[in-house]
Coordinates of C-alpha atoms and ligand atoms in Angstrom, one line a residue:
M1 CA 0.0 0.0 0.0
K2 CA 1.1 3.5 -0.9
Y3 CA 0.5 6.7 1.1
V4 CA 0.0 10.1 -0.6
S5 CA 0.1 13.6 0.8
T6 CA -3.1 15.7 1.1
R7 CA -1.3 18.5 -0.7
G8 CA -0.3 16.5 -3.7
Q9 CA 3.4 17.6 -4.0
A10 CA 5.3 15.1 -1.8
P11 CA 6.5 11.7 -3.0
A12 CA 4.2 8.7 -2.3
L13 CA 5.6 6.5 0.5
N14 CA 5.3 2.9 1.7
F15 CA 4.2 2.1 5.2
E16 CA 7.8 1.8 6.6
E17 CA 8.6 5.3 5.3
V18 CA 5.3 6.9 6.4
L19 CA 5.8 5.5 9.9
L20 CA 9.0 7.4 10.3
T21 CA 7.6 10.6 8.8
G22 CA 5.5 13.3 10.3
L23 CA 4.3 16.0 8.0
A24 CA 4.9 15.5 4.3
V25 CA 7.6 17.7 2.7
D26 CA 4.8 19.7 1.0
G27 CA 3.2 20.4 4.5
G28 CA 0.4 17.9 3.9
L29 CA -0.6 14.8 5.9
Y30 CA -0.2 11.3 4.6
V31 CA -3.3 9.2 3.8
P32 CA -3.6 5.7 2.2
E33 CA -3.9 5.8 -1.6
S34 CA -6.8 3.4 -1.4
L35 CA -8.6 1.6 1.4
P36 CA -9.0 -2.2 2.0
Q37 CA -12.7 -3.2 1.7
F38 CA -14.6 -5.5 4.1
S39 CA -17.8 -7.1 2.8
S40 CA -20.9 -8.0 4.8
A41 CA -19.6 -11.6 4.9
D42 CA -16.2 -10.4 6.2
L43 CA -17.9 -8.4 8.9
A44 CA -20.1 -11.3 9.9
A45 CA -17.0 -13.5 10.2
M46 CA -15.5 -11.0 12.7
A47 CA -18.2 -11.8 15.3
G48 CA -16.5 -13.3 18.4
L49 CA -12.9 -12.5 17.4
S50 CA -10.7 -11.3 20.2
Y51 CA -9.4 -7.7 20.0
P52 CA -5.9 -8.7 18.8
E53 CA -7.4 -11.1 16.2
L54 CA -9.6 -8.4 14.8
A55 CA -6.8 -5.9 14.9
L56 CA -4.7 -8.2 12.8
R57 CA -7.4 -8.4 10.1
I58 CA -7.9 -4.7 10.0
I59 CA -4.2 -3.6 10.2
S60 CA -2.7 -6.3 7.9
P61 CA -3.6 -4.7 4.6
F62 CA -2.2 -1.4 5.6
V63 CA 1.3 -2.8 6.4
A64 CA 1.4 -5.9 4.2
E65 CA 4.5 -5.0 2.1
S66 CA 6.5 -3.9 5.1
I67 CA 5.8 -6.4 7.9
P68 CA 5.2 -10.2 7.5
E69 CA 1.9 -11.2 9.0
A70 CA 3.4 -13.5 11.6
D71 CA 5.6 -10.7 13.0
L72 CA 2.6 -8.3 12.9
A73 CA 0.5 -10.8 14.9
T74 CA 3.3 -11.0 17.6
I75 CA 3.5 -7.2 17.8
I76 CA -0.2 -6.8 18.1
D77 CA -0.6 -9.6 20.8
D78 CA 2.2 -8.1 22.8
C79 CA 0.7 -4.6 22.5
Y80 CA -2.9 -5.4 23.7
A81 CA -1.7 -7.7 26.4
E82 CA -0.7 -4.5 28.2
F83 CA -4.4 -3.6 28.6
R84 CA -6.0 -4.4 32.0
H85 CA -9.2 -5.8 30.6
E86 CA -9.9 -9.1 29.0
A87 CA -12.0 -7.5 26.3
V88 CA -9.4 -4.7 25.8
A89 CA -12.2 -2.3 24.7
P90 CA -15.3 -3.4 26.6
L91 CA -18.8 -2.0 25.8
V92 CA -21.0 -0.8 28.7
Q93 CA -24.7 -0.3 28.2
L94 CA -26.1 3.0 29.4
G95 CA -29.6 2.9 28.0
A96 CA -31.9 0.8 25.7
N97 CA -30.0 1.8 22.6
E98 CA -27.0 3.6 24.1
W99 CA -23.5 2.3 24.7
V100 CA -20.1 3.4 26.0
L101 CA -17.0 2.0 24.5
E102 CA -14.4 2.0 27.3
L103 CA -11.0 2.9 25.7
F104 CA -9.3 3.6 29.0
H105 CA -7.9 0.2 30.1
G106 CA -4.4 0.8 28.7
P107 CA -1.4 1.7 30.8
T108 CA -2.1 5.5 31.0
L109 CA -5.9 5.3 31.2
A110 CA -6.7 7.2 28.0
F111 CA -7.5 6.0 24.5
K112 CA -4.2 7.2 23.2
D113 CA -2.6 4.0 24.5
F114 CA -4.4 2.1 21.6
A115 CA -2.3 3.9 19.1
L116 CA 0.9 4.6 21.0
Q117 CA 1.5 1.2 22.4
L118 CA 1.4 -0.1 18.8
L119 CA 3.4 2.8 17.3
G120 CA 6.3 2.3 19.7
R121 CA 6.5 -1.4 18.9
L122 CA 6.2 -0.9 15.1
L123 CA 8.9 1.7 15.1
D124 CA 11.3 -0.4 17.1
Y125 CA 10.7 -3.4 14.9
I126 CA 11.4 -1.4 11.7
L127 CA 14.4 0.3 13.3
E128 CA 15.9 -3.0 14.4
R129 CA 15.6 -4.3 10.9
Q130 CA 17.2 -1.2 9.4
H131 CA 19.9 -1.0 12.1
R132 CA 18.9 2.5 12.9
K133 CA 18.3 4.5 16.0
V134 CA 16.0 7.6 16.3
V135 CA 15.1 10.3 18.7
I136 CA 11.4 11.0 19.4
M137 CA 10.6 14.5 20.5
G138 CA 7.2 15.8 21.6
A139 CA 5.5 18.4 23.7
T140 CA 2.6 17.6 25.9
S141 CA 0.0 19.3 28.1
G142 CA -1.5 16.1 29.2
D143 CA -2.3 12.6 27.8
T144 CA -0.1 12.3 24.8
G145 CA 3.2 12.5 26.6
S146 CA 2.5 9.7 29.1
A147 CA 1.0 7.4 26.4
A148 CA 4.1 8.0 24.1
I149 CA 6.5 7.3 27.0
E150 CA 4.6 4.1 28.0
G151 CA 4.6 3.0 24.3
C152 CA 8.4 3.5 24.0
K153 CA 9.7 2.3 27.3
R154 CA 10.9 -1.0 26.1
C155 CA 12.1 0.2 22.7
K156 CA 15.8 -0.5 22.1
N157 CA 16.3 1.9 19.3
I158 CA 14.5 5.0 20.5
D159 CA 15.3 7.8 22.9
I160 CA 12.2 9.7 23.8
F161 CA 12.2 13.3 25.0
I162 CA 8.9 14.8 26.2
L163 CA 8.7 18.4 27.1
H164 CA 6.0 19.6 29.5
P165 CA 5.5 23.1 31.0
H166 CA 7.0 23.0 34.5
G167 CA 4.3 23.2 37.2
R168 CA 1.4 23.4 34.7
V169 CA 0.3 19.8 34.1
S170 CA -1.9 17.9 36.6
D171 CA -0.1 15.8 39.3
V172 CA -1.6 12.6 37.9
Q173 CA -0.6 13.5 34.3
R174 CA 3.0 14.5 35.4
R175 CA 3.5 11.4 37.5
Q176 CA 2.3 9.2 34.7
M177 CA 5.3 10.5 32.7
T178 CA 8.0 11.0 35.2
T179 CA 7.7 7.7 37.1
V180 CA 8.2 5.5 34.1
V181 CA 11.5 3.7 34.5
G182 CA 13.8 3.4 31.5
D183 CA 17.2 4.8 30.5
N184 CA 15.8 5.9 27.1
I185 CA 13.0 8.0 28.7
H186 CA 13.7 11.7 29.2
N187 CA 11.2 14.1 30.7
I188 CA 12.0 17.8 30.4
A189 CA 10.1 20.3 32.5
V190 CA 10.5 23.6 30.7
E191 CA 10.1 26.8 32.6
G192 CA 7.5 28.2 30.2
N193 CA 4.1 27.4 29.0
F194 CA 2.8 24.7 26.6
D195 CA 3.1 26.9 23.6
D196 CA 6.8 27.5 24.4
C197 CA 7.3 23.7 24.5
Q198 CA 5.5 23.2 21.3
A199 CA 7.5 26.0 19.6
M200 CA 10.7 24.3 20.6
V201 CA 9.6 21.0 19.2
K202 CA 8.6 22.7 16.0
A203 CA 11.9 24.6 15.7
S204 CA 13.8 21.3 16.3
F205 CA 11.9 19.6 13.5
N206 CA 12.6 22.5 11.2
D207 CA 16.3 22.5 11.9
R208 CA 17.5 19.0 13.0
S209 CA 21.2 19.9 12.8
F210 CA 21.6 19.9 16.6
L211 CA 21.4 16.1 16.5
P212 CA 24.2 13.6 15.6
E213 CA 24.0 12.8 11.9
D214 CA 22.8 9.2 12.4
R215 CA 19.8 10.2 14.5
H216 CA 16.6 10.8 12.7
L217 CA 14.0 12.9 14.6
V218 CA 10.5 11.3 14.7
A219 CA 7.1 12.8 15.7
V220 CA 4.4 10.9 17.6
N221 CA 1.7 13.5 17.5
S222 CA -1.6 12.6 15.9
I223 CA -0.5 13.5 12.4
N224 CA 1.4 10.2 12.4
W225 CA -0.6 7.9 10.1
A226 CA 0.1 4.8 12.3
R227 CA -1.9 6.3 15.1
I228 CA -5.0 6.7 13.0
M229 CA -4.6 3.2 11.6
A230 CA -4.6 1.6 15.1
Q231 CA -7.8 3.5 16.0
I232 CA -9.8 2.1 13.1
V233 CA -9.9 -1.3 14.8
Y234 CA -12.2 -0.4 17.7
Y235 CA -14.9 1.0 15.5
F236 CA -15.2 -2.5 13.9
Y237 CA -14.9 -4.2 17.2
A238 CA -17.7 -2.3 18.8
A239 CA -20.0 -2.3 15.8
V240 CA -19.7 -6.0 15.4
A241 CA -20.4 -6.5 19.1
V242 CA -23.7 -4.7 18.8
G243 CA -24.8 -6.5 15.6
S244 CA -23.1 -5.3 12.5
P245 CA -23.4 -6.0 9.6
H246 CA -27.0 -6.8 10.3
R247 CA -27.5 -3.5 12.2
K248 CA -26.2 0.0 11.5
V249 CA -24.6 1.9 14.3
S250 CA -23.7 5.5 15.1
F251 CA -20.7 6.7 17.0
S252 CA -20.3 9.8 19.1
V253 CA -16.7 10.9 19.4
P254 CA -15.2 13.4 21.9
T255 CA -13.0 15.3 19.4
G256 CA -10.0 17.7 19.5
N257 CA -7.6 17.2 16.7
F258 CA -10.0 15.1 14.6
G259 CA -7.7 12.1 14.7
D260 CA -9.9 9.6 16.5
I261 CA -13.1 10.4 14.6
F262 CA -11.2 10.4 11.3
A263 CA -10.5 6.7 12.1
G264 CA -14.2 6.2 12.4
Y265 CA -14.7 7.8 9.0
L266 CA -12.2 5.4 7.5
A267 CA -14.0 2.4 9.1
Q268 CA -17.1 3.5 7.3
K269 CA -15.3 3.8 4.0
M270 CA -13.9 0.4 4.5
G271 CA -17.4 -1.1 4.6
L272 CA -18.6 -0.7 8.2
P273 CA -22.3 0.3 8.2
V274 CA -22.1 3.5 10.1
E275 CA -25.2 5.7 10.1
K276 CA -23.8 8.8 11.8
L277 CA -20.6 10.1 13.2
I278 CA -21.0 12.8 15.8
I279 CA -18.3 15.3 16.3
A280 CA -18.6 16.2 20.0
T281 CA -16.5 19.2 21.1
N282 CA -16.1 21.2 24.2
A283 CA -16.2 25.0 24.1
N284 CA -13.4 24.9 21.7
D285 CA -15.9 24.4 18.9
V286 CA -13.9 25.1 15.7
L287 CA -15.2 21.9 14.1
H288 CA -18.8 22.4 15.2
R289 CA -18.7 25.9 13.6
I290 CA -17.4 24.4 10.4
M291 CA -20.4 22.0 10.3
Q292 CA -22.8 24.8 11.1
N293 CA -21.7 27.5 8.7
A294 CA -18.9 26.1 6.5
V295 CA -16.3 28.5 7.8
Y296 CA -12.9 27.4 9.2
H297 CA -12.1 30.1 11.7
R298 CA -9.3 29.8 14.3
G299 CA -10.9 30.2 17.7
Q300 CA -9.5 31.7 20.8
L301 CA -8.2 28.9 23.0
Q302 CA -10.3 28.3 26.0
H303 CA -9.4 26.2 29.1
T304 CA -12.1 23.7 29.9
L305 CA -12.7 20.8 32.2
S306 CA -11.8 18.5 29.2
P307 CA -8.2 19.8 28.6
S308 CA -7.3 17.0 26.1
M309 CA -9.7 18.6 23.7
D310 CA -8.6 22.2 24.2
I311 CA -7.4 23.1 20.7
S312 CA -7.8 26.1 18.4
V313 CA -7.3 24.3 15.1
S314 CA -7.9 20.6 14.2
S315 CA -4.9 19.4 12.2
N316 CA -6.3 16.1 11.1
F317 CA -9.4 17.7 9.5
E318 CA -7.2 18.3 6.5
R319 CA -7.4 14.5 5.9
L320 CA -11.1 14.6 5.6
L321 CA -11.0 17.8 3.4
F322 CA -8.8 15.9 1.0
D323 CA -11.7 13.5 0.3
L324 CA -14.4 16.2 0.4
Y325 CA -12.5 17.9 -2.4
Q326 CA -12.2 14.8 -4.5
R327 CA -8.5 14.2 -3.5
D328 CA -7.4 17.4 -5.3
G329 CA -4.1 18.1 -3.6
A330 CA -3.7 21.5 -5.3
A331 CA -7.0 22.7 -4.0
I332 CA -6.2 21.6 -0.4
A333 CA -2.8 23.3 -0.6
E334 CA -4.5 26.5 -1.7
L335 CA -7.1 26.3 1.0
M336 CA -4.6 25.7 3.8
D337 CA -2.4 28.4 2.4
T338 CA -5.3 30.9 2.7
F339 CA -6.0 29.6 6.2
Q340 CA -2.5 30.8 7.2
H341 CA -3.7 34.3 6.8
G342 CA -7.4 34.2 7.6
D343 CA -10.7 32.3 7.5
I344 CA -11.7 29.9 4.8
T345 CA -15.1 29.0 3.5
F346 CA -15.7 25.5 2.2
S347 CA -17.7 24.7 -0.9
S348 CA -21.4 23.8 -0.6
E349 CA -20.7 20.4 -2.3
A350 CA -18.0 19.6 0.2
M351 CA -20.2 20.5 3.1
A352 CA -23.1 18.6 1.7
T353 CA -21.0 15.4 1.5
A354 CA -19.6 16.0 5.0
R355 CA -23.2 16.4 6.5
E356 CA -24.3 13.1 5.0
L357 CA -22.3 11.3 7.6
F358 CA -21.2 13.8 10.3
S359 CA -23.3 15.8 12.8
S360 CA -21.8 17.9 15.5
Q361 CA -22.5 19.4 18.9
S362 CA -20.5 21.7 21.2
V363 CA -20.9 21.0 24.9
D364 CA -19.9 23.6 27.6
D365 CA -18.5 22.8 31.0
A366 CA -21.8 23.3 32.9
T367 CA -23.6 20.9 30.6
T368 CA -20.8 18.4 30.9
C369 CA -21.0 18.5 34.7
A370 CA -24.7 18.2 34.7
L371 CA -24.5 15.1 32.5
V372 CA -21.8 13.5 34.6
K373 CA -24.0 13.9 37.6
H374 CA -27.2 12.8 35.9
V375 CA -25.6 9.6 34.6
Y376 CA -24.1 8.8 38.0
D377 CA -27.4 9.5 39.7
T378 CA -29.4 7.3 37.3
S379 CA -26.9 4.5 36.6
E380 CA -24.1 4.8 39.1
Y381 CA -21.8 5.0 36.1
L382 CA -19.0 7.6 36.4
L383 CA -17.9 9.3 33.1
D384 CA -14.8 11.4 32.7
P385 CA -15.5 14.9 31.3
H386 CA -14.3 14.1 27.8
S387 CA -16.5 11.0 27.5
A388 CA -19.4 12.9 29.0
I389 CA -19.2 15.4 26.2
G390 CA -19.7 12.5 23.8
V391 CA -22.7 11.1 25.7
S392 CA -24.3 14.5 25.9
A393 CA -24.0 15.1 22.2
A394 CA -25.3 11.6 21.5
R395 CA -28.4 12.2 23.6
D396 CA -29.1 15.5 21.9
L397 CA -28.6 14.3 18.4
C398 CA -29.8 10.7 18.5
A399 CA -32.9 11.0 20.7
G400 CA -35.5 8.6 19.5
S401 CA -33.3 6.9 16.8
A402 CA -33.7 3.2 16.4
T403 CA -29.9 2.9 15.5
P404 CA -27.7 2.1 18.5
V405 CA -25.3 4.9 19.4
I406 CA -21.9 4.1 20.9
T407 CA -19.9 6.9 22.6
L408 CA -16.2 6.5 22.8
A409 CA -15.1 6.9 26.4
T410 CA -11.6 8.3 25.9
A411 CA -10.4 8.6 29.5
H412 CA -10.8 7.0 32.9
P413 CA -12.6 9.4 35.4
A414 CA -9.7 9.0 37.9
K415 CA -7.6 11.0 35.5
F416 CA -9.9 14.1 35.9
P417 CA -11.1 14.1 39.6
A418 CA -11.6 17.9 39.5
A419 CA -14.4 17.6 37.0
V420 CA -16.1 14.9 39.1
A421 CA -16.0 17.2 42.1
E422 CA -17.2 20.1 40.0
A423 CA -20.2 18.0 39.0
G424 CA -21.2 18.0 42.6
L425 CA -20.5 14.3 43.2
S426 CA -18.9 13.3 46.5
V427 CA -17.7 10.0 45.0
K428 CA -13.9 10.0 44.5
P429 CA -12.9 8.0 41.4
A430 CA -10.0 5.7 42.4
L431 CA -7.0 5.0 40.3
P432 CA -7.0 1.3 39.1
Q433 CA -4.9 -1.1 41.0
H434 CA -1.9 -0.9 38.7
L435 CA -1.6 2.8 39.4
S436 CA -2.7 2.9 43.0
D437 CA 0.9 3.6 44.2
L438 CA 1.5 6.3 41.6
F439 CA 1.9 9.0 44.3
E440 CA 4.6 7.0 46.1
R441 CA 6.7 6.3 43.0
E442 CA 10.0 8.1 42.4
E443 CA 9.8 10.9 39.8
R444 CA 12.5 11.7 37.3
F445 CA 12.6 14.9 35.2
A446 CA 15.0 17.7 34.4
V447 CA 14.0 21.3 34.7
T448 CA 15.4 23.5 32.0
P449 CA 15.2 27.2 31.3
N450 CA 12.7 28.3 28.6
D451 CA 15.4 28.3 26.0
L452 CA 15.8 26.2 22.9
S453 CA 19.6 25.8 23.0
A454 CA 19.4 24.7 26.6
V455 CA 16.8 22.0 25.8
Q456 CA 18.8 20.8 22.8
A457 CA 22.0 20.7 24.8
H458 CA 20.2 18.6 27.4
M459 CA 19.0 16.2 24.7
I460 CA 22.5 15.8 23.1
A461 CA 24.0 15.1 26.5
H462 CA 21.4 12.5 27.4
I463 CA 20.9 10.3 24.3
K464 CA 21.3 6.8 25.6
V465 CA 20.4 4.1 23.1
Ligands
LIG501 C1 -6.6 13.3 22.8 C2 -7.9 13.1 23.5 C3 -9.1 13.4 22.9 C4 -9.2 14.0 21.5 O1 -8.7 13.1 20.5 P1 -8.5 13.6 19.0 O2 -7.9 12.5 18.3 O3 -7.5 14.8 19.1 O4 -9.8 14.1 18.5 C5 -10.3 13.2 23.6 N1 -10.3 12.7 24.8 C6 -9.1 12.4 25.5 C7 -9.2 11.9 26.9 C8 -7.9 12.6 24.9 O5 -6.7 12.3 25.5

């Protein structure tokens, strides 16, 4: 399988190459040239498969020329064995026709583990074969950093450096990064804010000359294709569990960068009978506004109770746009170029196509809290604030529908205890057993000044593998 850039000017790559690439050289994002198709009979045959068995069927066609199937099976088995639930992604029923897909049983209690556990292993496998070593660099304000570190902790060919703003991430989130043991894991607390951290990562990718020549720099943010690929699997898994292909399903997805929900879109294109995909956003509603009035307008960033969805632009939306504009790379390049300087308005044809499948809803903090409380009062089920946004949007947009709706529960409520308290609940969500001693574990991180050369000097001095 080949991968092409959404802006049409970069070379097509194979899976191995795309795995090691972030942005395409033309500034676009990589997408598969074509998608594998699953018939109704294929879907029917998925009933009863374990998560790793199903993952192998879905992922195989995307990586076939780069990784032999037996090796892929070993990688996938190893990866999902890290999850603390037999079903890996269990479904919980909330109402007659309403379900929650729990994606928080991985090592860091957020859905990002599904992709980053796999990404680390795939990278290490390819690097081992190519006798290469790389440096991963990323900035985090929350979930991505810990999931990336957990995903890379056993990798023999990767040093991972994660920058976070010193004193500005929650205790749970910081400890999930800084207590992971491994010589190749490097946490840097920058005396600045998240934007400063991100700017340093960006500058380092733009000029990689600070690294030794034999070290490639790799990105693990959600523009990496392998992350999207891994996320397609659970849409199939959940839909088959509630009756696909005999029954259609809808999904409600708490959305920030449009990565997770884009995987749902691909699942539908690959043959899964999806009726509706709901884009559920918090007050940072850039995507909801696009759906409402076709205008892409950079919003003012707002801090909400669902911080992992606090964004002002949605980088993966470009991948959908590419399809909405008949895969015309030149048109996408022009649109995104215009967006550098101001708003863009999408064509009515593009929006009509998008609205056939997608609906959207923006949910504010007060509504989120009310929903967390209502669901707990009626079902004794505790939602985290991100997942609650999904359930709230599903209830608004799917009321009375005969099609089952599945909300993706993207984080464990114990990760966001403040939101539970804000909802007026006295219950204290406990960390699962495997993290219950998190606050006793030893932390390791270096504090650096808010200065690019200081951070880069620290990196050079600490490369281990
Ligand atoms: C990252 C994240 C999201 C948003 O995912 P996108 O792929 O950016 O849409 C939602 N919820 C949680 C808990 C997250 O960590």
